[in-house]
CSV table of C-alpha atoms in Angstrom, one decimal:
chain,number,residue,atom,x,y,z
A,260,MET,CA,-3.4,15.8,12.3
A,261,LYS,CA,-4.8,13.5,9.8
A,262,THR,CA,-2.6,12.1,7.2
A,263,LEU,CA,-4.4,12.9,3.5
A,264,ILE,CA,-4.4,10.7,0.8
A,265,ILE,CA,-5.7,11.0,-2.6
A,266,PHE,CA,-5.5,8.5,-5.5
A,267,THR,CA,-7.1,8.3,-8.9
A,268,LEU,CA,-7.6,5.6,-11.6
A,269,ILE,CA,-9.7,4.2,-14.4
A,270,VAL,CA,-11.1,1.2,-12.4
A,271,ILE,CA,-12.1,-2.2,-12.9
A,272,MET,CA,-13.5,-3.3,-9.5
A,273,GLY,CA,-14.4,-6.2,-7.8
A,274,LEU,CA,-15.0,-7.2,-3.8
A,275,ALA,CA,-15.1,-10.2,-2.0
A,276,VAL,CA,-15.3,-11.5,1.6
A,277,ILE,CA,-12.9,-14.3,2.2
A,278,GLY,CA,-11.6,-16.2,5.4
A,279,ALA,CA,-12.7,-16.8,8.8
A,280,GLY,CA,-12.0,-15.2,12.0
A,281,PRO,CA,-11.1,-11.7,11.4
A,282,SER,CA,-13.0,-10.2,8.5
A,283,SER,CA,-11.1,-9.9,5.3
A,284,PHE,CA,-11.8,-8.2,2.2
A,285,ILE,CA,-10.1,-7.5,-1.1
A,286,ASP,CA,-10.3,-5.1,-4.1
A,287,ASN,CA,-8.6,-4.4,-7.2
A,288,VAL,CA,-8.4,-2.1,-10.0
A,289,GLY,CA,-6.9,-2.4,-13.3
A,290,ALA,CA,-5.1,0.8,-14.1
A,291,GLY,CA,-4.6,4.6,-12.9
A,292,GLY,CA,-2.2,6.7,-10.7
A,293,ILE,CA,-1.4,10.1,-9.1
A,294,PHE,CA,-0.6,11.4,-5.3
A,295,LEU,CA,-0.7,13.9,-2.8
A,296,PHE,CA,-0.3,14.1,0.9
A,297,SER,CA,0.6,15.8,4.4
A,298,ALA,CA,1.6,14.1,7.5
A,299,VAL,CA,2.4,14.7,11.2
A,300,ASN,CA,5.8,15.7,12.5
A,301,SER,CA,8.2,13.7,14.9
A,302,ASP,CA,11.7,13.2,15.0
A,303,SER,CA,11.5,10.1,17.0
A,304,ALA,CA,9.1,8.7,14.3
A,305,PHE,CA,11.3,10.0,11.2
A,306,ALA,CA,14.1,8.2,13.1
A,307,ILE,CA,12.3,4.9,13.0
A,308,LEU,CA,11.3,5.2,9.8
A,309,ASP,CA,14.8,5.9,8.6
A,310,GLU,CA,16.2,3.0,10.6
A,311,ILE,CA,14.0,0.5,8.5
A,312,LYS,CA,15.1,2.2,5.3
A,313,ILE,CA,11.9,4.1,4.4
A,314,ASP,CA,12.5,7.3,2.4
A,315,VAL,CA,11.3,9.8,4.6
A,316,THR,CA,12.1,13.0,2.4
A,317,PRO,CA,8.6,13.2,0.9
A,318,ILE,CA,7.0,13.0,4.2
A,319,THR,CA,9.7,15.8,6.1
A,320,GLU,CA,9.1,18.0,3.1
A,321,THR,CA,5.2,18.2,4.0
A,322,VAL,CA,4.9,18.4,7.7
A,323,GLU,CA,5.9,22.1,8.3
A,324,LYS,CA,2.3,22.9,8.5
A,325,GLY,CA,1.4,20.7,11.1
A,326,THR,CA,1.0,21.4,14.9
A,327,PHE,CA,1.2,18.1,16.4
A,328,SER,CA,4.2,16.2,17.2
A,329,LEU,CA,4.7,12.5,18.1
A,330,SER,CA,7.5,13.5,20.4
A,331,GLN,CA,4.5,14.6,22.8
A,332,ILE,CA,3.5,11.0,22.9
A,333,SER,CA,4.6,8.5,25.8
A,334,ASP,CA,7.7,6.2,25.3
A,335,ASN,CA,5.6,3.1,25.4
A,336,THR,CA,3.2,4.5,22.6
A,337,LEU,CA,6.4,5.2,20.5
A,338,GLN,CA,7.6,1.9,21.2
A,339,LEU,CA,4.1,0.5,19.7
A,340,LEU,CA,4.7,2.7,16.9
A,341,SER,CA,7.9,1.4,16.3
A,342,ASP,CA,6.9,-2.2,16.6
A,343,ASN,CA,4.0,-1.7,14.1
A,344,ILE,CA,6.1,-0.2,11.6
A,345,THR,CA,8.8,-3.0,11.7
A,346,LYS,CA,5.9,-5.5,11.3
A,347,GLU,CA,4.3,-3.3,8.3
A,348,LYS,CA,7.8,-3.4,6.7
A,349,LEU,CA,8.2,-7.2,7.2
A,350,ALA,CA,4.8,-7.9,6.1
A,351,GLU,CA,5.5,-5.6,2.9
A,352,MET,CA,8.6,-7.7,2.0
A,353,GLU,CA,6.7,-10.8,2.5
A,354,VAL,CA,4.0,-10.0,0.1
A,355,HIS,CA,6.6,-8.9,-2.4
A,356,ARG,CA,8.3,-12.4,-2.1
A,357,LEU,CA,5.0,-14.2,-2.4
A,358,ILE,CA,3.8,-12.3,-5.2
A,359,ASN,CA,7.1,-13.3,-7.3
A,360,LEU,CA,6.9,-16.7,-6.5
A,361,GLU,CA,3.3,-16.8,-8.0
A,362,ARG,CA,4.4,-15.1,-11.1
A,363,GLU,CA,7.5,-17.8,-11.2
A,364,LYS,CA,4.7,-20.3,-11.4
A,365,TYR,CA,3.4,-18.9,-14.6
A,366,GLY,CA,7.0,-18.3,-16.1
A,367,LEU,CA,6.4,-14.7,-15.6
A,368,ASN,CA,9.3,-11.8,-14.9
A,369,ILE,CA,9.8,-11.1,-11.3
A,370,LEU,CA,8.8,-8.0,-10.1
A,371,GLU,CA,11.4,-5.4,-9.1
A,372,TYR,CA,10.2,-3.8,-5.6
A,373,ASP,CA,10.0,0.2,-6.2
A,374,GLU,CA,10.4,2.2,-3.0
A,375,ASN,CA,8.6,5.3,-4.4
A,376,LEU,CA,5.6,3.2,-5.8
A,377,SER,CA,5.7,1.7,-2.0
A,378,LEU,CA,5.3,5.0,-0.8
A,379,VAL,CA,2.4,5.6,-3.0
A,380,ALA,CA,0.8,2.3,-1.8
A,381,LYS,CA,1.7,2.9,1.8
A,382,LEU,CA,-0.3,6.1,2.0
A,383,HIS,CA,-3.4,5.0,0.6
A,384,SER,CA,-3.3,2.3,3.2
A,385,ILE,CA,-3.1,4.7,6.0
A,386,ASP,CA,-5.7,6.9,4.3
A,387,MET,CA,-8.2,4.2,4.3
A,388,ALA,CA,-7.3,3.3,7.8
A,389,ASP,CA,-7.4,6.9,8.9
A,390,ASP,CA,-10.9,7.8,7.2
A,391,GLU,CA,-12.2,4.3,8.0
A,392,TYR,CA,-13.0,3.1,4.3
A,393,PHE,CA,-12.1,0.7,2.0
A,394,ALA,CA,-11.9,1.6,-1.7
A,395,HIS,CA,-9.6,3.1,-4.7
A,396,GLU,CA,-11.6,6.2,-4.5
A,397,THR,CA,-11.3,8.5,-1.5
A,398,PRO,CA,-14.3,10.2,0.3
A,399,GLU,CA,-13.3,13.2,-1.5
A,400,GLY,CA,-14.0,11.4,-4.8
A,401,LEU,CA,-10.4,11.3,-6.0
A,402,SER,CA,-9.5,8.1,-7.8
A,403,PRO,CA,-5.8,6.5,-8.0
A,404,THR,CA,-5.1,8.2,-11.4
A,405,ASP,CA,-5.3,11.7,-9.6
A,406,ARG,CA,-3.2,10.5,-6.7
A,407,ALA,CA,0.0,9.2,-8.7
A,408,SER,CA,0.3,12.1,-11.0
A,409,ARG,CA,0.3,14.5,-8.1
A,410,SER,CA,3.0,12.4,-6.5
A,411,ASP,CA,5.2,12.8,-9.6
A,412,TYR,CA,5.1,9.0,-10.1
A,413,VAL,CA,5.3,8.4,-14.0
A,414,CYS,CA,4.5,4.9,-15.1
A,415,GLU,CA,4.6,3.9,-18.6
A,416,TYR,CA,4.6,0.6,-20.4
A,417,ARG,CA,4.0,-0.7,-24.0
A,418,ILE,CA,1.6,-3.5,-24.9
A,419,GLY,CA,2.0,-4.2,-28.5
A,420,ASN,CA,2.3,-0.9,-30.5
A,421,LEU,CA,0.7,1.0,-27.8
A,422,ILE,CA,2.0,2.7,-24.8
A,423,TYR,CA,-0.2,2.5,-21.7
A,424,SER,CA,0.4,4.9,-18.6
A,425,GLY,CA,-1.0,4.5,-15.2
A,426,ILE,CA,-0.8,1.6,-12.1
A,427,GLY,CA,-2.7,-1.3,-11.5
A,428,GLU,CA,-3.8,-1.9,-7.8
A,429,ASN,CA,-4.9,-4.6,-5.2
A,430,ILE,CA,-6.2,-3.8,-1.9
A,431,HIS,CA,-6.8,-5.9,1.1
A,432,MET,CA,-8.6,-5.6,4.5
A,433,VAL,CA,-8.5,-7.3,7.5
A,434,LYS,CA,-10.8,-6.3,10.5
A,435,GLY,CA,-11.1,-7.7,13.9
A,436,SER,CA,-10.0,-7.6,17.7
A,437,SER,CA,-7.2,-10.1,17.1
A,438,VAL,CA,-5.6,-8.2,14.1
A,439,SER,CA,-2.9,-6.9,16.2
A,440,PHE,CA,-1.6,-10.5,17.1
A,441,MET,CA,-1.5,-11.4,13.5
A,442,SER,CA,2.4,-12.0,12.2
A,443,PRO,CA,3.9,-10.4,9.2
A,444,GLU,CA,4.0,-13.7,7.6
A,445,SER,CA,0.2,-14.4,7.9
A,446,ILE,CA,-0.8,-10.7,7.0
A,447,ALA,CA,1.1,-11.4,3.7
A,448,GLU,CA,-0.3,-15.0,3.2
A,449,LEU,CA,-3.9,-13.8,3.6
A,450,ALA,CA,-3.4,-10.8,1.4
A,451,VAL,CA,-1.7,-12.9,-1.4
A,452,SER,CA,-4.0,-16.2,-1.2
A,453,GLY,CA,-7.3,-14.0,-1.2
A,454,TRP,CA,-6.1,-11.9,-4.3
A,455,MET,CA,-5.1,-15.4,-6.2
A,456,ASP,CA,-8.3,-16.8,-5.3
A,457,SER,CA,-10.2,-13.6,-7.1
A,458,PRO,CA,-10.0,-13.7,-10.9
A,459,GLY,CA,-9.6,-9.7,-11.0
A,460,HIS,CA,-6.8,-9.6,-8.4
A,461,LYS,CA,-4.9,-12.7,-10.1
A,462,GLU,CA,-5.1,-10.9,-13.4
A,463,ASN,CA,-3.5,-8.1,-11.9
A,464,ILE,CA,-0.7,-10.1,-10.2
A,465,LEU,CA,0.1,-12.4,-13.4
A,466,THR,CA,0.0,-9.2,-15.9
A,467,SER,CA,3.1,-9.8,-17.9
A,468,ASN,CA,3.7,-6.2,-18.7
A,469,PHE,CA,4.3,-5.0,-15.2
A,470,SER,CA,7.8,-5.1,-14.1
A,471,LYS,CA,7.7,-3.1,-10.8
A,472,GLU,CA,5.2,-3.4,-7.9
A,473,GLY,CA,5.1,-1.6,-4.5
A,474,ILE,CA,3.6,-2.7,-1.3
A,475,GLY,CA,1.9,-0.6,1.5
A,476,VAL,CA,0.6,-1.8,4.9
A,477,SER,CA,-0.9,0.0,7.6
A,478,ILE,CA,-1.7,-1.7,10.8
A,479,SER,CA,-4.0,0.2,13.3
A,480,ALA,CA,-6.0,-1.4,16.5
A,481,PHE,CA,-8.6,-3.3,14.7
A,482,THR,CA,-7.8,-3.2,11.2
A,483,ILE,CA,-5.2,-3.8,8.6
A,484,HIS,CA,-5.0,-2.5,5.2
A,485,VAL,CA,-2.7,-3.6,2.4
A,486,THR,CA,-2.3,-1.7,-0.8
A,487,GLN,CA,-0.3,-3.5,-3.9
A,488,ASP,CA,0.3,-1.1,-6.7
A,489,PHE,CA,1.8,-2.3,-9.9
A,490,CYS,CA,3.8,-0.8,-13.1
């Protein structure tokens, strides 16, 4: 069963190709927010997620309609799933660390790691991998703003006398036959260096009004997707 992810935003987009070896792509969006999803059911998979402290409650509440169970998959495949989930979480934490190092260089506040916002980011990365696209807008035409309000994630911040709502977002993709061998550190370094070399992405990273971020990494056979959401 395919994981459904929908996300709506007011966007300012930029696309660039960076790096050598595996193809690497980045994209950014200035503001947005909203979320809705469904997922496959598996006691084993949920145990793995819980073990690495990912909140699986929103997923478990939506899987009842699914007919496919990961418990039907071999132990070797489940071990690979476990390894990838661990690598994804380590990469997410490393992206967060590197982002805060960049903000420190410019005298900006450190961003808090927001697990709920990370779930929003994670599901978008999974959806891009599942449906083989790379964009803030889903193939169904839903933008990041639609996706965030439907997940009940509310983000408001003040700029001067005005209060803004919605999230900022950067996305990154690496594509190639060797991506499964990349370390969490190299995944994070490639994403953050690519964003910092691109004016639009760098602007999101160095926005002083943001106080929180969420990171979602999805690793599949030939692609890695990284979504970075700000509030």
